[in-house]
Amino acid sequence: MKRITDRFSETPRVVLFAIAAAFLARIAFAIVVPPEQTWSDSGGYQTIASNVANGAGFTMDGTTPTRERPPGYPLFLAAIYMVFGTHPWIAIILQALLGSLIVAFAYAVGRRLNGREAGVIAAILVACYPALIYYDTRILREGLTTVLVLVYAWTVTREAFVNDLSWTAVSGLLLGAIAFVRPELATLGLPGLMRLWGAQSLGGIIRRTLLLGLPVLLLWGPWMARNYSHFGDPSPVHDSVASAVWFGTRWADIGGEDRKREDHIALKQETWDLNNTNEGEGYAGRVAEDLAQRPGWMVGMVGKKAVLFWKDANGVRKTLPKILPLLATSVNIYYYVLLGFALAGIWTWRNRPVVRTLGFTILAYCLPYALLHVRNRYRVPLMPIVLILSAGGLSLFYAMIRVRLAVRQPSRSPDPQSA
């Protein structure tokens, strides 16, 4: 307990203020722009969570089992509804609270990166970044994923300083929770496995691998057994890998978020036709056909999906222009400036263990979306890590300015009359 109080007392007041401001900003935004609960994704999560909380099981219609959504986020909502009743606003408030508390983790990781100054800048950036405020106040899994990913990054960067298996165990538990919310992000185990390079024995390698991998298996095992019992195959979600690759590749080909309306309609029709003919084999066959007949195009689309992952700030197409047209342009410029500072921070401190770990975490996060399917909002849970690296670049820039000002300031000569 004393360690916790000591850490709290050591935290700069500006960070505590940033946590409070982050919470107030999220609540205020939720009031001004209430969450849309009937939107397809939000409505699905809300329906399943309500059914689970009311004893109807993981279902959409109250009777038939479903695997339309990964289980993590609906079960998170259901746990809240079981305690407080089926009130989405309670979930929004709790998500806003969690989204505010990660400001402290941003400070901690930023401090490891380049000292207290970088930590404070990271805390402020995470507290007020527009996309984080938005998704913390929606019935969508991005907010919860953001919390889990940043806390996971905090644990793996901690491992970069101490060779302690207990931190590997904590990382494994967080990795299991992340994968339960977004199965494709099991790839985040790769930064944790970086610690295997420093293992001194085969036994150490085995222990670390088990500590990272077992929580994922323990969470997904019962769920996959349930799916096998109900649907005849253990696939954790309804959509297959082949369908994600097929659709994601064509989504990138028509421009992703910048698609033309007629191209989107044509893709939706093609998808509907394929779903209603020979679903599983149809997608797998189409992907195999693409690989055989135009492998160069497939590789090119992987690269294009990687570019689309980082292209433009969140909300510049629809949400921000509705609030204020100039806001979209301003936020987009702000986003690209922060990306520039993040790259500067990565390059400057590329040999530091923390930077290597954070960089590898970013690559591991991007990997499944470059291979499968990418949407603009899939990037949101990664943004706190990017902002921490931006804080490193900003702190470096600030230090350079201070040095320049100190050099230019004339030295004060003694007053001859005082002699």
Short mmCIF file of C-alpha atoms in Angstrom, two decimals:
data_model
loop_
_atom_site.label_atom_id
_atom_site.label_comp_id
_atom_site.label_asym_id
_atom_site.label_seq_id
_atom_site.Cartn_x
_atom_site.Cartn_y
_atom_site.Cartn_z
CA MET A 1 0.00 0.00 0.00
CA LYS A 2 2.86 2.37 0.87
CA ARG A 3 4.38 1.77 -2.58
CA ILE A 4 1.10 2.80 -4.23
CA THR A 5 0.80 5.98 -2.15
CA ASP A 6 4.45 6.82 -2.84
CA ARG A 7 3.93 6.40 -6.58
CA PHE A 8 0.79 8.57 -6.37
CA SER A 9 2.64 11.32 -4.51
CA GLU A 10 5.46 11.21 -7.09
CA THR A 11 3.06 11.73 -10.00
CA PRO A 12 3.20 15.34 -11.28
CA ARG A 13 0.09 17.37 -10.59
CA VAL A 14 -0.30 18.11 -14.28
CA VAL A 15 -0.77 14.37 -14.93
CA LEU A 16 -3.46 14.13 -12.25
CA PHE A 17 -5.11 17.17 -13.81
CA ALA A 18 -4.88 15.50 -17.24
CA ILE A 19 -6.65 12.40 -15.89
CA ALA A 20 -9.48 14.52 -14.48
CA ALA A 21 -9.70 16.61 -17.65
CA ALA A 22 -9.77 13.46 -19.79
CA PHE A 23 -12.75 12.10 -17.85
CA LEU A 24 -14.66 15.39 -17.99
CA ALA A 25 -13.96 15.75 -21.73
CA ARG A 26 -15.31 12.26 -22.41
CA ILE A 27 -18.46 12.77 -20.37
CA ALA A 28 -19.08 16.17 -21.96
CA PHE A 29 -18.63 14.76 -25.46
CA ALA A 30 -20.99 11.86 -24.71
CA ILE A 31 -23.65 14.36 -23.62
CA VAL A 32 -23.18 16.65 -26.61
CA VAL A 33 -22.85 13.78 -29.13
CA PRO A 34 -24.80 10.84 -27.62
CA PRO A 35 -23.72 7.34 -28.71
CA GLU A 36 -25.70 5.74 -31.53
CA GLN A 37 -26.90 2.41 -30.11
CA THR A 38 -28.78 1.18 -33.18
CA TRP A 39 -25.75 1.30 -35.50
CA SER A 40 -24.93 -2.18 -36.79
CA ASP A 41 -21.88 -2.91 -34.62
CA SER A 42 -23.13 -1.06 -31.55
CA GLY A 43 -26.55 -2.64 -31.87
CA GLY A 44 -25.06 -6.12 -32.10
CA TYR A 45 -22.92 -5.69 -28.99
CA GLN A 46 -25.80 -4.14 -27.08
CA THR A 47 -28.25 -6.91 -28.03
CA ILE A 48 -25.91 -9.78 -27.14
CA ALA A 49 -24.84 -8.14 -23.86
CA SER A 50 -28.45 -7.54 -22.83
CA ASN A 51 -29.38 -11.14 -23.60
CA VAL A 52 -26.43 -12.48 -21.59
CA ALA A 53 -27.26 -10.21 -18.65
CA ASN A 54 -30.92 -11.30 -18.74
CA GLY A 55 -30.08 -15.01 -18.85
CA ALA A 56 -30.82 -15.59 -22.54
CA GLY A 57 -27.25 -16.57 -23.36
CA PHE A 58 -24.88 -15.36 -26.06
CA THR A 59 -27.65 -14.84 -28.62
CA MET A 60 -29.01 -12.19 -30.95
CA ASP A 61 -32.66 -13.27 -30.85
CA GLY A 62 -32.78 -14.54 -27.28
CA THR A 63 -32.85 -18.23 -28.23
CA THR A 64 -30.37 -19.17 -31.00
CA PRO A 65 -26.65 -19.21 -30.09
CA THR A 66 -24.50 -16.92 -32.19
CA ARG A 67 -20.84 -16.21 -32.90
CA GLU A 68 -21.43 -13.09 -34.96
CA ARG A 69 -19.22 -11.12 -32.56
CA PRO A 70 -16.08 -12.06 -30.62
CA PRO A 71 -17.11 -12.69 -27.01
CA GLY A 72 -14.85 -10.31 -25.09
CA TYR A 73 -16.63 -6.98 -25.47
CA PRO A 74 -20.24 -8.26 -25.21
CA LEU A 75 -19.30 -10.15 -22.03
CA PHE A 76 -17.64 -6.99 -20.66
CA LEU A 77 -20.89 -5.09 -21.25
CA ALA A 78 -22.95 -7.96 -19.84
CA ALA A 79 -20.92 -7.92 -16.60
CA ILE A 80 -21.69 -4.20 -16.22
CA TYR A 81 -25.40 -4.76 -16.94
CA MET A 82 -25.62 -7.59 -14.43
CA VAL A 83 -24.40 -5.25 -11.69
CA PHE A 84 -26.00 -1.94 -12.66
CA GLY A 85 -28.89 -2.96 -14.92
CA THR A 86 -29.17 -2.72 -18.69
CA HIS A 87 -28.28 0.95 -18.95
CA PRO A 88 -25.81 1.76 -21.77
CA TRP A 89 -24.95 5.08 -20.14
CA ILE A 90 -23.42 3.23 -17.19
CA ALA A 91 -21.15 1.40 -19.65
CA ILE A 92 -20.23 4.72 -21.30
CA ILE A 93 -19.31 6.27 -17.94
CA LEU A 94 -17.16 3.28 -16.98
CA GLN A 95 -15.46 3.28 -20.39
CA ALA A 96 -14.79 7.02 -19.99
CA LEU A 97 -13.27 6.32 -16.58
CA LEU A 98 -11.03 3.56 -17.95
CA GLY A 99 -10.05 5.74 -20.90
CA SER A 100 -9.06 8.49 -18.46
CA LEU A 101 -7.02 6.22 -16.19
CA ILE A 102 -4.78 5.07 -19.04
CA VAL A 103 -3.39 8.61 -19.04
CA ALA A 104 -1.36 7.46 -16.02
CA PHE A 105 0.01 4.49 -17.99
CA ALA A 106 0.89 6.81 -20.88
CA TYR A 107 2.87 8.94 -18.42
CA ALA A 108 4.66 5.86 -17.06
CA VAL A 109 5.69 4.54 -20.49
CA GLY A 110 6.62 8.01 -21.72
CA ARG A 111 8.81 8.50 -18.67
CA ARG A 112 10.62 5.26 -19.47
CA LEU A 113 11.13 6.53 -23.01
CA ASN A 114 12.74 9.91 -22.31
CA GLY A 115 12.24 11.02 -18.74
CA ARG A 116 9.56 12.88 -16.83
CA GLU A 117 9.09 15.57 -19.47
CA ALA A 118 8.19 13.03 -22.18
CA GLY A 119 5.84 11.30 -19.73
CA VAL A 120 3.94 14.50 -19.02
CA ILE A 121 3.61 15.30 -22.74
CA ALA A 122 2.39 11.74 -23.42
CA ALA A 123 -0.22 12.05 -20.67
CA ILE A 124 -1.56 15.30 -22.10
CA LEU A 125 -1.66 13.96 -25.67
CA VAL A 126 -3.55 10.80 -24.66
CA ALA A 127 -5.96 12.76 -22.46
CA CYS A 128 -7.14 15.05 -25.24
CA TYR A 129 -6.68 13.13 -28.50
CA PRO A 130 -10.03 13.40 -30.36
CA ALA A 131 -10.38 9.80 -31.58
CA LEU A 132 -9.74 8.41 -28.09
CA ILE A 133 -12.41 10.68 -26.63
CA TYR A 134 -14.87 9.62 -29.33
CA TYR A 135 -14.44 5.85 -29.06
CA ASP A 136 -14.38 5.85 -25.26
CA THR A 137 -17.96 7.13 -25.47
CA ARG A 138 -19.36 4.64 -28.01
CA ILE A 139 -20.75 1.12 -27.54
CA LEU A 140 -17.85 -0.27 -29.55
CA ARG A 141 -14.90 -2.45 -28.61
CA GLU A 142 -12.25 0.13 -29.58
CA GLY A 143 -12.33 1.81 -26.16
CA LEU A 144 -11.82 -1.39 -24.18
CA THR A 145 -9.16 -2.60 -26.63
CA THR A 146 -7.29 0.69 -26.24
CA VAL A 147 -7.09 0.24 -22.47
CA LEU A 148 -5.88 -3.36 -22.72
CA VAL A 149 -3.30 -2.64 -25.44
CA LEU A 150 -1.72 0.28 -23.58
CA VAL A 151 -1.55 -1.59 -20.27
CA TYR A 152 -0.03 -4.53 -22.17
CA ALA A 153 2.56 -2.17 -23.68
CA TRP A 154 3.30 -0.93 -20.17
CA THR A 155 4.01 -4.47 -18.99
CA VAL A 156 6.21 -5.47 -21.94
CA THR A 157 8.24 -2.26 -21.68
CA ARG A 158 8.62 -3.03 -17.99
CA GLU A 159 10.06 -6.39 -19.02
CA ALA A 160 12.63 -4.49 -21.07
CA PHE A 161 14.08 -3.27 -17.75
CA VAL A 162 13.61 -6.26 -15.46
CA ASN A 163 14.01 -9.93 -16.31
CA ASP A 164 11.12 -11.09 -14.14
CA LEU A 165 8.76 -13.94 -15.04
CA SER A 166 5.96 -12.38 -12.98
CA TRP A 167 5.75 -9.57 -15.54
CA THR A 168 5.62 -12.15 -18.33
CA ALA A 169 2.64 -13.73 -16.55
CA VAL A 170 0.87 -10.36 -16.33
CA SER A 171 1.60 -9.76 -20.02
CA GLY A 172 0.12 -13.18 -20.82
CA LEU A 173 -3.11 -12.41 -18.95
CA LEU A 174 -3.47 -9.10 -20.78
CA LEU A 175 -2.70 -10.75 -24.12
CA GLY A 176 -5.44 -13.31 -23.44
CA ALA A 177 -7.92 -10.52 -22.67
CA ILE A 178 -6.94 -8.61 -25.82
CA ALA A 179 -7.35 -11.69 -28.01
CA PHE A 180 -10.73 -12.40 -26.39
CA VAL A 181 -11.90 -8.96 -27.54
CA ARG A 182 -10.10 -8.91 -30.91
CA PRO A 183 -8.85 -12.40 -31.91
CA GLU A 184 -6.56 -11.08 -34.64
CA LEU A 185 -4.49 -9.21 -32.04
CA ALA A 186 -3.03 -12.42 -30.65
CA THR A 187 -0.09 -11.29 -32.81
CA LEU A 188 0.75 -8.87 -29.97
CA GLY A 189 2.35 -11.85 -28.29
CA LEU A 190 5.35 -11.25 -30.58
CA PRO A 191 6.73 -8.30 -28.55
CA GLY A 192 6.42 -10.42 -25.42
CA LEU A 193 8.32 -13.24 -27.08
CA MET A 194 11.16 -10.81 -27.75
CA ARG A 195 12.15 -11.53 -24.16
CA LEU A 196 12.98 -15.08 -25.25
CA TRP A 197 16.09 -13.72 -26.91
CA GLY A 198 17.48 -12.99 -23.47
CA ALA A 199 16.53 -16.35 -21.97
CA GLN A 200 19.52 -18.24 -20.62
CA SER A 201 18.15 -21.75 -21.02
CA LEU A 202 15.64 -23.89 -22.85
CA GLY A 203 13.63 -24.02 -19.64
CA GLY A 204 13.41 -20.23 -19.57
CA ILE A 205 12.19 -20.15 -23.15
CA ILE A 206 9.50 -22.76 -22.43
CA ARG A 207 8.34 -20.98 -19.26
CA ARG A 208 7.98 -17.62 -20.98
CA THR A 209 6.16 -19.14 -23.96
CA LEU A 210 3.69 -20.90 -21.68
CA LEU A 211 3.11 -17.81 -19.55
CA LEU A 212 2.28 -15.79 -22.66
CA GLY A 213 0.30 -18.42 -24.56
CA LEU A 214 -1.67 -20.29 -21.90
CA PRO A 215 -4.07 -17.44 -21.00
CA VAL A 216 -5.08 -17.16 -24.67
CA LEU A 217 -5.73 -20.91 -24.86
CA LEU A 218 -7.57 -20.99 -21.53
CA LEU A 219 -9.94 -18.23 -22.64
CA TRP A 220 -10.49 -19.44 -26.19
CA GLY A 221 -10.66 -23.18 -25.41
CA PRO A 222 -14.13 -23.19 -23.79
CA TRP A 223 -15.45 -20.75 -26.39
CA MET A 224 -14.23 -22.87 -29.31
CA ALA A 225 -15.65 -26.01 -27.65
CA ARG A 226 -18.99 -24.22 -27.35
CA ASN A 227 -18.87 -23.28 -31.04
CA TYR A 228 -18.03 -26.83 -32.06
CA SER A 229 -20.99 -28.08 -30.05
CA HIS A 230 -23.44 -25.60 -31.61
CA PHE A 231 -22.09 -25.07 -35.13
CA GLY A 232 -20.02 -28.16 -35.90
CA ASP A 233 -16.68 -26.34 -36.14
CA PRO A 234 -14.56 -24.60 -33.50
CA SER A 235 -13.97 -21.34 -35.39
CA PRO A 236 -14.06 -18.55 -32.77
CA VAL A 237 -16.08 -16.18 -34.97
CA HIS A 238 -18.55 -16.46 -37.83
CA ASP A 239 -16.30 -14.86 -40.45
CA SER A 240 -13.48 -17.06 -41.71
CA VAL A 241 -9.92 -15.92 -42.37
CA ALA A 242 -10.52 -16.50 -46.08
CA SER A 243 -13.56 -14.20 -46.10
CA ALA A 244 -11.58 -11.47 -44.30
CA VAL A 245 -8.72 -11.74 -46.81
CA TRP A 246 -11.08 -11.78 -49.80
CA PHE A 247 -13.18 -8.82 -48.66
CA GLY A 248 -10.27 -6.85 -47.21
CA THR A 249 -8.27 -7.12 -50.41
CA ARG A 250 -11.15 -5.84 -52.52
CA TRP A 251 -11.98 -3.16 -49.96
CA ALA A 252 -8.43 -1.85 -50.33
CA ASP A 253 -8.66 -2.11 -54.12
CA ILE A 254 -11.65 0.28 -54.25
CA GLY A 255 -9.90 2.79 -51.98
CA GLY A 256 -11.03 1.82 -48.49
CA GLU A 257 -12.56 4.82 -46.70
CA ASP A 258 -12.09 6.87 -49.91
CA ARG A 259 -14.16 4.44 -51.99
CA LYS A 260 -16.69 5.59 -54.56
CA ARG A 261 -20.31 4.85 -53.76
CA GLU A 262 -20.90 2.74 -56.86
CA ASP A 263 -17.79 0.62 -56.13
CA HIS A 264 -18.99 0.01 -52.58
CA ILE A 265 -22.43 -1.05 -53.79
CA ALA A 266 -20.87 -3.45 -56.30
CA LEU A 267 -18.63 -4.99 -53.62
CA LYS A 268 -21.57 -5.42 -51.24
CA GLN A 269 -23.54 -7.16 -53.99
CA GLU A 270 -20.63 -9.46 -54.83
CA THR A 271 -20.24 -10.31 -51.14
CA TRP A 272 -23.96 -11.01 -50.78
CA ASP A 273 -23.91 -13.30 -53.82
CA LEU A 274 -20.94 -15.22 -52.45
CA ASN A 275 -22.51 -15.54 -48.99
CA ASN A 276 -25.65 -17.02 -50.49
CA THR A 277 -23.98 -19.54 -52.79
CA ASN A 278 -21.14 -21.50 -51.20
CA GLU A 279 -19.91 -19.42 -48.29
CA GLY A 280 -16.85 -21.09 -46.75
CA GLU A 281 -15.52 -22.90 -49.82
CA GLY A 282 -16.44 -19.91 -51.97
CA TYR A 283 -14.16 -17.50 -50.11
CA ALA A 284 -11.31 -19.98 -49.78
CA GLY A 285 -11.58 -20.83 -53.47
CA ARG A 286 -11.60 -17.17 -54.49
CA VAL A 287 -8.53 -16.39 -52.38
CA ALA A 288 -6.69 -19.41 -53.79
CA GLU A 289 -7.66 -18.27 -57.28
CA ASP A 290 -6.34 -14.76 -56.60
CA LEU A 291 -3.04 -16.13 -55.30
CA ALA A 292 -2.62 -18.38 -58.33
CA GLN A 293 -3.69 -15.94 -61.05
CA ARG A 294 -2.49 -12.56 -59.75
CA PRO A 295 -0.03 -12.91 -56.87
CA GLY A 296 1.51 -9.50 -57.60
CA TRP A 297 -1.86 -7.84 -57.13
CA MET A 298 -2.36 -9.64 -53.80
CA VAL A 299 1.05 -8.50 -52.55
CA GLY A 300 0.30 -4.97 -53.73
CA MET A 301 -2.98 -4.96 -51.81
CA VAL A 302 -1.16 -5.97 -48.62
CA GLY A 303 1.03 -2.90 -49.06
CA LYS A 304 -2.00 -0.75 -49.83
CA LYS A 305 -3.78 -1.98 -46.69
CA ALA A 306 -0.70 -1.04 -44.66
CA VAL A 307 -0.88 2.48 -46.13
CA LEU A 308 -4.65 2.73 -45.54
CA PHE A 309 -4.09 1.74 -41.92
CA TRP A 310 -2.21 5.00 -41.32
CA LYS A 311 -3.97 7.27 -43.78
CA ASP A 312 -5.79 10.29 -42.33
CA ALA A 313 -7.03 10.97 -38.82
CA ASN A 314 -10.16 9.25 -37.56
CA GLY A 315 -13.44 11.02 -38.23
CA VAL A 316 -12.29 13.36 -41.00
CA ARG A 317 -14.73 11.84 -43.50
CA LYS A 318 -18.05 11.98 -41.61
CA THR A 319 -18.00 12.75 -37.89
CA LEU A 320 -15.84 15.89 -37.71
CA PRO A 321 -17.32 17.70 -40.77
CA LYS A 322 -20.77 17.37 -39.17
CA ILE A 323 -19.52 19.21 -36.08
CA LEU A 324 -17.41 21.85 -37.88
CA PRO A 325 -16.00 21.59 -41.44
CA LEU A 326 -12.70 23.26 -40.50
CA LEU A 327 -12.28 20.78 -37.65
CA ALA A 328 -11.61 17.88 -40.02
CA THR A 329 -8.70 19.66 -41.72
CA SER A 330 -7.25 20.84 -38.41
CA VAL A 331 -7.37 17.39 -36.81
CA ASN A 332 -5.84 15.81 -39.91
CA ILE A 333 -2.89 18.23 -39.84
CA TYR A 334 -2.49 17.61 -36.10
CA TYR A 335 -2.48 13.84 -36.71
CA TYR A 336 0.25 13.96 -39.36
CA VAL A 337 2.39 16.33 -37.26
CA LEU A 338 2.19 13.88 -34.35
CA LEU A 339 3.13 11.00 -36.67
CA GLY A 340 6.17 13.00 -37.75
CA PHE A 341 7.28 13.52 -34.15
CA ALA A 342 6.70 9.82 -33.45
CA LEU A 343 9.00 8.86 -36.32
CA ALA A 344 11.59 11.34 -35.07
CA GLY A 345 11.43 9.79 -31.61
CA ILE A 346 11.77 6.26 -32.99
CA TRP A 347 14.78 7.20 -35.11
CA THR A 348 16.54 9.15 -32.36
CA TRP A 349 16.21 6.47 -29.70
CA ARG A 350 16.04 3.42 -31.94
CA ASN A 351 18.63 1.58 -29.82
CA ARG A 352 16.73 1.95 -26.56
CA PRO A 353 14.92 -1.22 -25.39
CA VAL A 354 11.68 0.70 -24.74
CA VAL A 355 11.60 2.14 -28.26
CA ARG A 356 12.38 -1.21 -29.85
CA THR A 357 9.61 -2.85 -27.81
CA LEU A 358 7.05 -0.16 -28.68
CA GLY A 359 8.05 -0.25 -32.35
CA PHE A 360 7.72 -4.02 -32.46
CA THR A 361 4.32 -3.72 -30.75
CA ILE A 362 3.16 -1.36 -33.50
CA LEU A 363 4.34 -3.75 -36.22
CA ALA A 364 2.69 -6.73 -34.50
CA TYR A 365 -0.56 -4.77 -34.25
CA CYS A 366 -0.51 -3.71 -37.92
CA LEU A 367 0.37 -7.16 -39.27
CA PRO A 368 -3.06 -8.87 -39.13
CA TYR A 369 -4.83 -5.87 -40.66
CA ALA A 370 -2.37 -5.63 -43.56
CA LEU A 371 -2.99 -9.32 -44.25
CA LEU A 372 -6.74 -9.37 -43.59
CA HIS A 373 -8.97 -6.29 -43.64
CA VAL A 374 -8.38 -2.73 -42.48
CA ARG A 375 -10.76 0.04 -41.45
CA ASN A 376 -9.82 3.49 -40.22
CA ARG A 377 -11.07 2.86 -36.67
CA TYR A 378 -9.06 -0.34 -36.27
CA ARG A 379 -6.05 1.93 -35.66
CA VAL A 380 -7.56 3.68 -32.62
CA PRO A 381 -6.35 1.23 -29.90
CA LEU A 382 -2.79 1.72 -31.14
CA MET A 383 -2.88 5.53 -30.94
CA PRO A 384 -1.76 5.89 -27.28
CA ILE A 385 1.48 4.06 -28.13
CA VAL A 386 1.96 6.32 -31.16
CA LEU A 387 1.28 9.38 -29.00
CA ILE A 388 3.86 8.22 -26.44
CA LEU A 389 6.44 8.07 -29.22
CA SER A 390 5.23 11.50 -30.40
CA ALA A 391 5.86 12.76 -26.87
CA GLY A 392 9.41 11.46 -27.13
CA GLY A 393 9.92 13.41 -30.35
CA LEU A 394 8.30 16.54 -28.89
CA SER A 395 10.46 16.40 -25.76
CA LEU A 396 13.54 16.17 -27.98
CA PHE A 397 12.36 19.15 -30.03
CA TYR A 398 11.67 21.14 -26.86
CA ALA A 399 15.15 20.33 -25.51
CA MET A 400 16.75 21.51 -28.76
CA ILE A 401 14.88 24.82 -28.56
CA ARG A 402 16.01 25.35 -24.98
CA VAL A 403 19.63 24.69 -25.96
CA ARG A 404 19.40 27.16 -28.86
CA LEU A 405 17.89 29.84 -26.62
CA ALA A 406 20.58 29.28 -23.99
CA VAL A 407 23.33 29.65 -26.61
CA ARG A 408 21.85 32.85 -28.02
CA GLN A 409 21.32 34.46 -24.63
CA PRO A 410 24.24 36.89 -24.04
CA SER A 411 26.33 36.27 -20.98
CA ARG A 412 25.95 38.94 -18.32
CA SER A 413 29.17 40.91 -17.70
CA PRO A 414 29.88 42.42 -14.29
CA ASP A 415 28.67 45.97 -13.73
CA PRO A 416 31.78 48.20 -13.69
CA GLN A 417 30.15 50.55 -11.18
CA SER A 418 29.62 47.71 -8.74
CA ALA A 419 33.35 47.01 -8.60
#
